[in-house]
Short mmCIF file of N, CA and C in Angstrom, two decimals:
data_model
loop_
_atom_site.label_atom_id
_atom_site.label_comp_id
_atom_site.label_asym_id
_atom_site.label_seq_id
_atom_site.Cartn_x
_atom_site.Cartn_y
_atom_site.Cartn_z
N UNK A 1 -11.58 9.74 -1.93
CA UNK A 1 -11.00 10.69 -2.86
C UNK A 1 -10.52 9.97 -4.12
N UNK A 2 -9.72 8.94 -3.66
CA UNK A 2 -9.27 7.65 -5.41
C UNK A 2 -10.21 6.68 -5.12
N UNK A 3 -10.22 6.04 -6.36
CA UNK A 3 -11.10 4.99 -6.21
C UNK A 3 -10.15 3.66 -5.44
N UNK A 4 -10.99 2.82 -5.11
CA UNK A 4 -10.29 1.48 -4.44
C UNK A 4 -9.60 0.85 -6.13
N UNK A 5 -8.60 0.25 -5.71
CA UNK A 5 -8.22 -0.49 -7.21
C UNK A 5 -7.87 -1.88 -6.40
N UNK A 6 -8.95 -2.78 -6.74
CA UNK A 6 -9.32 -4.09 -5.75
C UNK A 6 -9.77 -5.20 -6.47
N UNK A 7 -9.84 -6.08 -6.60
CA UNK A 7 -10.25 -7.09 -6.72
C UNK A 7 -10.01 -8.67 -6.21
N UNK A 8 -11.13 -9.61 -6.24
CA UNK A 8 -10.45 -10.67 -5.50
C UNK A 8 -9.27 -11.93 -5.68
N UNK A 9 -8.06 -12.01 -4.91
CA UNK A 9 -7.38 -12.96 -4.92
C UNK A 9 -6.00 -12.31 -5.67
N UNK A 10 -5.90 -10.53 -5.07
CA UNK A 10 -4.74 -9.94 -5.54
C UNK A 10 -3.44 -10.29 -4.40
N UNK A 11 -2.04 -10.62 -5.31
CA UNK A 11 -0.66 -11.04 -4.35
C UNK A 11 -0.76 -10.10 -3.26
N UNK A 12 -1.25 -8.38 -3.66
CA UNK A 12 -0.29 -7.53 -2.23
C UNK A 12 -1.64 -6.51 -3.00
N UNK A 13 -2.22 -5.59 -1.59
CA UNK A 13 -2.79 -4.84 -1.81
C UNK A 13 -1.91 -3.63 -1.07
N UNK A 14 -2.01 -2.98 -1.50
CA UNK A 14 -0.66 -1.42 -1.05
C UNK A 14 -2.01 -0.66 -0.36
N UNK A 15 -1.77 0.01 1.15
CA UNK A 15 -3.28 0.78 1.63
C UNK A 15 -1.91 1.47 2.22
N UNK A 16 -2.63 2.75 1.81
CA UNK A 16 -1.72 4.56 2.37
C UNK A 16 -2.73 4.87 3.23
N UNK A 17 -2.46 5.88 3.96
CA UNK A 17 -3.26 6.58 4.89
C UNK A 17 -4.42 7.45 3.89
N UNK A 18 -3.96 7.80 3.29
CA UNK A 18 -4.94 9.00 2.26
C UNK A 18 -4.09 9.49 1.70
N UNK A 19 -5.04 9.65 0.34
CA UNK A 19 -4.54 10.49 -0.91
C UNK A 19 -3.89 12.33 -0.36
N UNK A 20 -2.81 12.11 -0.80
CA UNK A 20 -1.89 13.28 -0.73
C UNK A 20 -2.48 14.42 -1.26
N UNK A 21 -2.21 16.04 -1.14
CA UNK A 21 -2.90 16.85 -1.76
C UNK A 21 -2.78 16.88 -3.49
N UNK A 22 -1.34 16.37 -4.08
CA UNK A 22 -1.48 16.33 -5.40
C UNK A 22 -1.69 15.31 -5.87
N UNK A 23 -1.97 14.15 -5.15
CA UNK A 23 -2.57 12.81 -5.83
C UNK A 23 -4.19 12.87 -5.80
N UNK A 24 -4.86 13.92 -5.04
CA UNK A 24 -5.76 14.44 -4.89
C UNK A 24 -6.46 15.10 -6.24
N UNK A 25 -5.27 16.06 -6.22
CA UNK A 25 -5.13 17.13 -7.35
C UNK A 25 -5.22 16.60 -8.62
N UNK A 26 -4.80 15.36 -9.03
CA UNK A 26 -4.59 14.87 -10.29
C UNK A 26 -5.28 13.59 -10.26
N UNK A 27 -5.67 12.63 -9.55
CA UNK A 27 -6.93 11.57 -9.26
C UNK A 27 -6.46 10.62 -9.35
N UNK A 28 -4.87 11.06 -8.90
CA UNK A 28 -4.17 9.64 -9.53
C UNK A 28 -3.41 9.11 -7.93
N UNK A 29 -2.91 7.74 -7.67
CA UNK A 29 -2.71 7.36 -6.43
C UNK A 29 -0.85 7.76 -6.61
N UNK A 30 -0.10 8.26 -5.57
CA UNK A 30 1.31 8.24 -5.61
C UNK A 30 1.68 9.26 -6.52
N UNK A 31 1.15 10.25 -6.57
CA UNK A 31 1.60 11.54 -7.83
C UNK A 31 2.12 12.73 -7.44
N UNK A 32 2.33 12.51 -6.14
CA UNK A 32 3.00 13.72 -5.71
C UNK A 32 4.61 13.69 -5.64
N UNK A 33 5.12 14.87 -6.25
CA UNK A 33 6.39 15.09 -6.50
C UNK A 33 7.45 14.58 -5.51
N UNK A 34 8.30 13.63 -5.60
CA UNK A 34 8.95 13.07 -4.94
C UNK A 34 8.94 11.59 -4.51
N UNK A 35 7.67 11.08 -5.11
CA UNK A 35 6.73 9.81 -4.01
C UNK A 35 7.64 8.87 -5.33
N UNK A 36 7.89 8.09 -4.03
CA UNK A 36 8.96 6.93 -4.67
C UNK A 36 8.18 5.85 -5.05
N UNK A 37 7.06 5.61 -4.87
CA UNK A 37 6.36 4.39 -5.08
C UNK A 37 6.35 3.85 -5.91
N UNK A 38 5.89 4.28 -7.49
CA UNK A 38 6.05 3.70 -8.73
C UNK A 38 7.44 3.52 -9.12
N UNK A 39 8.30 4.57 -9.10
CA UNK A 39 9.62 4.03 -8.95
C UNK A 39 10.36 2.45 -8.52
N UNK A 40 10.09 2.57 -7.03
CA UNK A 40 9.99 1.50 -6.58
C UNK A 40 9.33 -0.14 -6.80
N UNK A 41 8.17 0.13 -6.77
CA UNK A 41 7.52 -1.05 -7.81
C UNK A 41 8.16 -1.68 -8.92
N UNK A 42 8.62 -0.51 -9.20
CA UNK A 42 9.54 -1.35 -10.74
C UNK A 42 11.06 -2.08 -10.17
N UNK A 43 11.43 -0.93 -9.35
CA UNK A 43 13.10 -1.55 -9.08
C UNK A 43 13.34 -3.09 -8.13
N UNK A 44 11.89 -3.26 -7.72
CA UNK A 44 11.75 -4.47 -6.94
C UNK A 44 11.32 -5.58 -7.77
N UNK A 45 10.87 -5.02 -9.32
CA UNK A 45 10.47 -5.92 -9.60
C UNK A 45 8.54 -6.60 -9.80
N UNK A 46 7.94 -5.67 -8.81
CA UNK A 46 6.60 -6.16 -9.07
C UNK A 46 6.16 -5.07 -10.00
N UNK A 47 6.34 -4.28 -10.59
CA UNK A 47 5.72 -3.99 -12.21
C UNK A 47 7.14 -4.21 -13.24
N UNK A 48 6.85 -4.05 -14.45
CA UNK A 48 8.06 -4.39 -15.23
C UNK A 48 8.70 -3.12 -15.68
N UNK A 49 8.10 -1.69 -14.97
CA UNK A 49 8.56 -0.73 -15.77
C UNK A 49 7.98 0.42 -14.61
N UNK A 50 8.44 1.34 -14.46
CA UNK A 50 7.94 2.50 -13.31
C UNK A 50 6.51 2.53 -14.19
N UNK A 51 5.50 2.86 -13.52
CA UNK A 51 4.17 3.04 -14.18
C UNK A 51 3.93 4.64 -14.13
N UNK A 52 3.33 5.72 -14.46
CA UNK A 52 2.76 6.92 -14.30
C UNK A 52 1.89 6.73 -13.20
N UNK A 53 1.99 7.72 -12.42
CA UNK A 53 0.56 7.50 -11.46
C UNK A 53 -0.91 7.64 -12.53
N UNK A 54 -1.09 8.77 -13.57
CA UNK A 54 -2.23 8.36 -14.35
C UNK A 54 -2.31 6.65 -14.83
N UNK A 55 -1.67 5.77 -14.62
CA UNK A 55 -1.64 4.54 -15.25
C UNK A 55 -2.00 3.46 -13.93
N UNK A 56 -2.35 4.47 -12.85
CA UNK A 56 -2.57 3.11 -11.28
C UNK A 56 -3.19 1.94 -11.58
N UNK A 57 -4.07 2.23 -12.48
CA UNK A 57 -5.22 1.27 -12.33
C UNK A 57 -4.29 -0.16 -13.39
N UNK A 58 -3.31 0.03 -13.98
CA UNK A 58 -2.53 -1.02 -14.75
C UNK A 58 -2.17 -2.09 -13.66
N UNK A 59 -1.93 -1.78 -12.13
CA UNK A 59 -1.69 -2.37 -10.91
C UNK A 59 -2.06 -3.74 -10.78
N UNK A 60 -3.57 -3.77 -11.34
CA UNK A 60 -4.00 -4.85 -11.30
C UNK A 60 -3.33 -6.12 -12.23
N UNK A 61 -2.90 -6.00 -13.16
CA UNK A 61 -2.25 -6.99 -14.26
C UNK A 61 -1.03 -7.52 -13.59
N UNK A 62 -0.67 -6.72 -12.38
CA UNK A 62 0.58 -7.64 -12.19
C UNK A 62 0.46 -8.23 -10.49
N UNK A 63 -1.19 -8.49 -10.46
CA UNK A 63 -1.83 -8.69 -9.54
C UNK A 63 -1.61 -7.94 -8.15
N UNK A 64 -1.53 -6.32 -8.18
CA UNK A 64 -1.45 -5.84 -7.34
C UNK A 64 -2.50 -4.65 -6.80
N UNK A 65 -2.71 -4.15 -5.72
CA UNK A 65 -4.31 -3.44 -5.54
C UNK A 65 -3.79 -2.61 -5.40
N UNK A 66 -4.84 -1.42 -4.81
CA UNK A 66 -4.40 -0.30 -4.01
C UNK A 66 -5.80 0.40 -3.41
N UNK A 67 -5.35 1.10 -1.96
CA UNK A 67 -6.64 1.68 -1.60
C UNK A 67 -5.58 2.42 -0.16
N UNK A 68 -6.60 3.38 0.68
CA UNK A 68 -6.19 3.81 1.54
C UNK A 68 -6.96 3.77 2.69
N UNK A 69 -6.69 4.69 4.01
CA UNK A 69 -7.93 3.80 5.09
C UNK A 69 -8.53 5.45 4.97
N UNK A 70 -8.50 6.37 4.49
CA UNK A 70 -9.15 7.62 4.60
C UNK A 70 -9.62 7.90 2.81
N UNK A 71 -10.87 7.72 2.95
CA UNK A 71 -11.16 7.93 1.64
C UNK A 71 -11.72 9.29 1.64
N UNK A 72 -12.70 9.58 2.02
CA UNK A 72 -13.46 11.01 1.89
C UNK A 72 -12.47 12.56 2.32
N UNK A 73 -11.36 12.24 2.47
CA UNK A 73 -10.46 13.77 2.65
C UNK A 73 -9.12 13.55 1.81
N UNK A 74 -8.45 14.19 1.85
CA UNK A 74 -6.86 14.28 1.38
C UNK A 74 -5.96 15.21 2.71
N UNK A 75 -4.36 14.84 1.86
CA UNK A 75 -3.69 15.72 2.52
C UNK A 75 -2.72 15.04 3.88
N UNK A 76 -2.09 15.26 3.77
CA UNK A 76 -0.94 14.59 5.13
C UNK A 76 -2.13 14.24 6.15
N UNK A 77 -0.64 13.14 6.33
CA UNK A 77 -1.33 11.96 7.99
C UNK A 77 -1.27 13.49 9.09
N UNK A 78 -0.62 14.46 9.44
CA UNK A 78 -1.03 15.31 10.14
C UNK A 78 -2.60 16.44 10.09
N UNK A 79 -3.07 16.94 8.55
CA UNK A 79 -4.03 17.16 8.63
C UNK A 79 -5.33 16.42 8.73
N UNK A 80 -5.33 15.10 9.07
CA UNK A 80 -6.18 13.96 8.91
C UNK A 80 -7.06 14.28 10.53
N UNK A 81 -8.33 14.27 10.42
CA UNK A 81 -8.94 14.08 11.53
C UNK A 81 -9.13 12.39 12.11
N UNK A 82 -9.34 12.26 13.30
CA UNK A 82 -9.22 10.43 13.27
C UNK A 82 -10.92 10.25 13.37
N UNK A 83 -11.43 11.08 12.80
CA UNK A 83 -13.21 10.50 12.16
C UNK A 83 -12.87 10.49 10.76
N UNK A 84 -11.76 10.48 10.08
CA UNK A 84 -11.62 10.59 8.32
C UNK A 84 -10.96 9.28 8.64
N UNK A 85 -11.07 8.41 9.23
CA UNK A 85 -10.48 7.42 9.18
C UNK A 85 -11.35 5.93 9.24
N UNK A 86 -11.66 5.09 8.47
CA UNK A 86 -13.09 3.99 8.33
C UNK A 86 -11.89 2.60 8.32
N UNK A 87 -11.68 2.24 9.35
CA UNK A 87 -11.06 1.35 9.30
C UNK A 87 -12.10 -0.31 9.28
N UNK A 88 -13.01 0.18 10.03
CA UNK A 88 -13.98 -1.12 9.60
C UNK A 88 -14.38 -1.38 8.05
N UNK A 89 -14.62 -0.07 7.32
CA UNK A 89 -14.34 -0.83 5.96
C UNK A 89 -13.62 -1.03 4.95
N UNK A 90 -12.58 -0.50 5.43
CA UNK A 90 -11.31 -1.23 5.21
C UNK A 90 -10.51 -2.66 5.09
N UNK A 91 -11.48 -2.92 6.51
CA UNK A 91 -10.97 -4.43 7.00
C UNK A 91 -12.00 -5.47 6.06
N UNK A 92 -13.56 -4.77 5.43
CA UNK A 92 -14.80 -5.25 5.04
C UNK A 92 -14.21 -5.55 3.32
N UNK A 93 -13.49 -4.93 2.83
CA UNK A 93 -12.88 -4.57 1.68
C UNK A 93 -11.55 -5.88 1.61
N UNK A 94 -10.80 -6.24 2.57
CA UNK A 94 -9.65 -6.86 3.02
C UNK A 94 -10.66 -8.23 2.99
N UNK A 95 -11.59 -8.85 3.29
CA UNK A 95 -12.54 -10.21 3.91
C UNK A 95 -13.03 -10.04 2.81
N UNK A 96 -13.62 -9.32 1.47
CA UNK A 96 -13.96 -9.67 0.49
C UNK A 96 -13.07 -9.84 -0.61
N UNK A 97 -12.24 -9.01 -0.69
CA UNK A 97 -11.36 -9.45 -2.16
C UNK A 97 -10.03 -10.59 -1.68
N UNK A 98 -9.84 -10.81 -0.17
CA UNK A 98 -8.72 -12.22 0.27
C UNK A 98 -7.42 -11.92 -0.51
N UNK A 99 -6.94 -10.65 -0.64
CA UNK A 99 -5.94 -10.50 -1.50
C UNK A 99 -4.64 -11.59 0.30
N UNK A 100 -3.64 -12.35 -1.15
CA UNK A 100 -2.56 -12.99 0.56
C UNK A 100 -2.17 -11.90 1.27
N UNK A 101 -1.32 -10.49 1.03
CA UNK A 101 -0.81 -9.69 1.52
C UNK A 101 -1.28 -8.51 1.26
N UNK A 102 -1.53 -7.62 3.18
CA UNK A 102 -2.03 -6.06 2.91
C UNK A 102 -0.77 -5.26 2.79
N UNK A 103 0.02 -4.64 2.44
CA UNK A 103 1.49 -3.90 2.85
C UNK A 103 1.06 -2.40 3.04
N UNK A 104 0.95 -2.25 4.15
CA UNK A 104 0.90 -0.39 4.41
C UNK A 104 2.18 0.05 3.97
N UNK A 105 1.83 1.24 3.39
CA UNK A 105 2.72 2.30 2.69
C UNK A 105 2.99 3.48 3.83
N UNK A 106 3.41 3.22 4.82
CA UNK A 106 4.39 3.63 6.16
C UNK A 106 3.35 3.23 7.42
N UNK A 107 3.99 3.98 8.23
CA UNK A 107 3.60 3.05 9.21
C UNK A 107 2.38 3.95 10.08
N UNK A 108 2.08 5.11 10.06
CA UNK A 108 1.11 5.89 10.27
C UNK A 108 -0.05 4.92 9.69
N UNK A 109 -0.23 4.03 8.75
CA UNK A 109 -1.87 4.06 8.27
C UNK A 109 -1.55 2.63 8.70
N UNK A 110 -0.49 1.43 9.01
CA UNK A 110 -0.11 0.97 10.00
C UNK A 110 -1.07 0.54 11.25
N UNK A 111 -0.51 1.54 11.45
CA UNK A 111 -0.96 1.70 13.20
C UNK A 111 -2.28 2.05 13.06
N UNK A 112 -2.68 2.73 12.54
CA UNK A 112 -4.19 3.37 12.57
C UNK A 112 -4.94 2.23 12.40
N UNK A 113 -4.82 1.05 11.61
CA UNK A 113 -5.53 -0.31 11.17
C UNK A 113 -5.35 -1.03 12.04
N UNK A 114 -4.01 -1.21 12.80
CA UNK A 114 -4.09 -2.38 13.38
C UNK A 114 -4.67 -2.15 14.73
N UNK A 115 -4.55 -0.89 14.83
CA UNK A 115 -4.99 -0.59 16.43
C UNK A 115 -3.96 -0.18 17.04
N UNK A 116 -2.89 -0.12 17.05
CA UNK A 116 -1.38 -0.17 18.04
C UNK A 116 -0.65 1.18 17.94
N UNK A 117 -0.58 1.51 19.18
CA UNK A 117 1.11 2.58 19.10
C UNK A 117 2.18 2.87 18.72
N UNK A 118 2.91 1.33 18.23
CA UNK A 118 4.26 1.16 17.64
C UNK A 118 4.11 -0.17 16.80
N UNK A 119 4.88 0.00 16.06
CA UNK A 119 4.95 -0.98 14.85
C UNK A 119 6.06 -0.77 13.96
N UNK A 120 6.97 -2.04 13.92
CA UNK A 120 8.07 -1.77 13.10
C UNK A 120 7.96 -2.12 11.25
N UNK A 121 8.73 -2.08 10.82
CA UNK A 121 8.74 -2.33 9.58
C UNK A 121 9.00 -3.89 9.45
N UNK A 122 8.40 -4.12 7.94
CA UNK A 122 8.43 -5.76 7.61
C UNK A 122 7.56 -6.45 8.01
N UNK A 123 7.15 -7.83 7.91
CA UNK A 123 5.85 -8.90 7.68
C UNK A 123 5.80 -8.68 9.18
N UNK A 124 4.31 -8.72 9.63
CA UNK A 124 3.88 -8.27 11.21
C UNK A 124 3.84 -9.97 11.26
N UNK A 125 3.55 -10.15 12.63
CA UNK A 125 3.04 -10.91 13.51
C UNK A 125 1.62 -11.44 13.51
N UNK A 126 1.05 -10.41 12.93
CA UNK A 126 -0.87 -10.54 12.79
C UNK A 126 -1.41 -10.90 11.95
N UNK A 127 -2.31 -11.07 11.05
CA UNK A 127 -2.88 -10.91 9.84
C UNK A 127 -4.25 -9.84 10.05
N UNK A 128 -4.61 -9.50 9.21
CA UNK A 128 -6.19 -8.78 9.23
C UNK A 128 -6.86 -9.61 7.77
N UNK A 129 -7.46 -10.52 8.00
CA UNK A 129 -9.01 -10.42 7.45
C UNK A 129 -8.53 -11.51 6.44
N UNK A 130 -7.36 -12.37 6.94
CA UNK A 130 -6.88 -13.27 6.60
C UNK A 130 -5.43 -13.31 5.75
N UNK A 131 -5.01 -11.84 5.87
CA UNK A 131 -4.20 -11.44 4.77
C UNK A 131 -2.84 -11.32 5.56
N UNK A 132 -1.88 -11.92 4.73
CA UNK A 132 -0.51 -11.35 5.88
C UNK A 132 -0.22 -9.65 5.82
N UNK A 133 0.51 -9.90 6.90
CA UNK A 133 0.66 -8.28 6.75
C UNK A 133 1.86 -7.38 7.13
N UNK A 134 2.52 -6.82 6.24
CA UNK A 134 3.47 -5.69 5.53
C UNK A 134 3.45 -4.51 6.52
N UNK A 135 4.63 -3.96 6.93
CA UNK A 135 4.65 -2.26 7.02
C UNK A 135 6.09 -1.93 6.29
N UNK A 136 6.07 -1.11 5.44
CA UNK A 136 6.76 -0.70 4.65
C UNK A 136 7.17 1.21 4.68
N UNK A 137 8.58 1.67 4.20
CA UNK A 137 8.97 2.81 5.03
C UNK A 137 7.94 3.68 3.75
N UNK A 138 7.55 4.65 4.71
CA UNK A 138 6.55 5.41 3.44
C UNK A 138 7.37 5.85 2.00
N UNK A 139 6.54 6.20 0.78
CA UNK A 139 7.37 6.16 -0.27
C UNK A 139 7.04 7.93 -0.10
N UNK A 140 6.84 8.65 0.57
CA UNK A 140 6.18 9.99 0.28
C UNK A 140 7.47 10.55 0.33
N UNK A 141 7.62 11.85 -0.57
CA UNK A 141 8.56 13.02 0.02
C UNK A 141 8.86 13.57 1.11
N UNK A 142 7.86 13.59 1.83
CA UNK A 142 7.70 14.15 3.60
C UNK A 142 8.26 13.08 4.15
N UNK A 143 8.23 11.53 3.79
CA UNK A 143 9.42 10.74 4.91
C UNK A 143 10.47 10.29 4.43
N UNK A 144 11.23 11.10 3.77
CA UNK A 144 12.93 10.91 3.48
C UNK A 144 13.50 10.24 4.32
N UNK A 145 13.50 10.53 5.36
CA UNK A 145 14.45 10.05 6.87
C UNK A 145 13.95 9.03 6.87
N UNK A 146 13.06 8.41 6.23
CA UNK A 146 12.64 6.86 6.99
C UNK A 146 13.16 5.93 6.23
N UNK A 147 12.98 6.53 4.94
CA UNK A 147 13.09 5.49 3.81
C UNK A 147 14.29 4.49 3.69
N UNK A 148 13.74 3.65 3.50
CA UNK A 148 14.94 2.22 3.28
C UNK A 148 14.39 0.95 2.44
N UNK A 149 14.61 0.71 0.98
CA UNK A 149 14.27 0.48 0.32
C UNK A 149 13.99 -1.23 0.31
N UNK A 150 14.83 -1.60 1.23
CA UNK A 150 15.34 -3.14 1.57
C UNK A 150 14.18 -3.75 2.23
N UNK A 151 13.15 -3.08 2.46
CA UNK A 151 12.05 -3.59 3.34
C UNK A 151 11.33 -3.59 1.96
N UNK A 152 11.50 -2.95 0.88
CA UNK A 152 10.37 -3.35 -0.46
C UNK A 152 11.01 -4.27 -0.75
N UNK A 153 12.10 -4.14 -0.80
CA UNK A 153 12.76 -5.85 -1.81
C UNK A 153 12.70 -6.82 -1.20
N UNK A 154 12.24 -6.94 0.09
CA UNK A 154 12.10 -7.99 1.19
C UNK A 154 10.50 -8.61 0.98
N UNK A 155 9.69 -7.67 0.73
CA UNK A 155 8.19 -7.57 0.30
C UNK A 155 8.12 -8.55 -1.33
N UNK A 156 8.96 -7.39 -2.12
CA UNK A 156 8.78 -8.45 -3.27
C UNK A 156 9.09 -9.70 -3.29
N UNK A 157 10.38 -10.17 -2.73
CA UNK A 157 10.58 -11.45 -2.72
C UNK A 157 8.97 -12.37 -2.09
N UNK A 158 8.57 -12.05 -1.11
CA UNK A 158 7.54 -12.69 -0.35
C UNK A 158 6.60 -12.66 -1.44
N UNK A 159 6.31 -11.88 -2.35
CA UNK A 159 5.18 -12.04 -3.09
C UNK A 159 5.71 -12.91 -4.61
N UNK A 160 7.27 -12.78 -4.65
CA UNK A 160 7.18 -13.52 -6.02
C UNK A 160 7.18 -15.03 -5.21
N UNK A 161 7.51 -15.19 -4.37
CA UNK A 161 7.21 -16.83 -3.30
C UNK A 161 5.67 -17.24 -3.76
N UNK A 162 5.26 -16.14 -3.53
CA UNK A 162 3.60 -16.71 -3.62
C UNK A 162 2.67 -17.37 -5.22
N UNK A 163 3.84 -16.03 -5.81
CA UNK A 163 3.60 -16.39 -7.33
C UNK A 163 4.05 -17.74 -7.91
N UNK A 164 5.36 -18.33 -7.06
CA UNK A 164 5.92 -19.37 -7.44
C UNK A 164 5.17 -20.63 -7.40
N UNK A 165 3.99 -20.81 -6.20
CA UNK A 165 3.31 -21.91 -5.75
C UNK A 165 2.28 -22.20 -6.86
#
């Protein structure tokens, strides 16, 4: 539904479950009313300024990606069938561009990648496809109750580390 915004040897690639119905609606990633994401990005520090969701694709300049594991549908992790879900090329996408860090944008698209039932927030245990790897509280309107912002500022620090080397 969005395009991948990828390339190789990005700090943190951000992967959502799928484009929301109004990020859908407007072609833009994180545009639905409430979605803390660009917000966030800025208050942590990895963009220098909240970006517009029409402006995603600027992501890349401050070496950051974006993509999701359901490309061909939209619409909440509940209306999602689990055949709208291509996690093998996902992982094919992850082994070609070697970005250091994947950070899922909650923990639904999470779990769906890694394979697992439960999964907490913050740097996993695993890597996929050589990349460390992030679960972060979703930035969507629909997960208010989860949100806790301290797991992004925990994220940024790890990536301005990387920038430092």
């Amino acid at each position: 539904v969005l395009p991948d915004v990828l390339r190789p040897g990005l700090a943190v690639v951000f992967c959502g479950t799928a484009a929301g119905g109004a990020s859908a609606r407007a072609g833009a990633y994180y545009a639905g009313p409430g979605n803390k994401f660009w917000p966030v990005l800025a208050r942590t520090g990895l963009t220098p300024r909240p970006l517009a969701p029409r402006e995603f694709a600027l992501v890349l300049e401050h070496g950051i990606g974006l993509t999701d594991l359901v490309k061909r549908a939209s619409g909440g992790d509940a209306s999602l069938a689990k055949s709208d879900f291509d996690v093998p090329a996902f992982v094919e996408k992850l082994a070609r561009h070697l970005p250091a860090i994947v950070a899922f944008n909650g923990k639904a698209a999470a779990k769906a990648a890694l394979g697992v039932k439960q999964v907490e927030y913050g740097m996993q245990r695993t890597s996929l496809a050589e990349s460390v790897v992030w679960v972060l509280p979703s930035t969507s309107g629909a997960a208010n109750g989860a949100w806790n912002e301290a797991h992004w500022f925990a994220l940024a620090k790890a990536v301005r580390e990387l920038r430092s080397y």
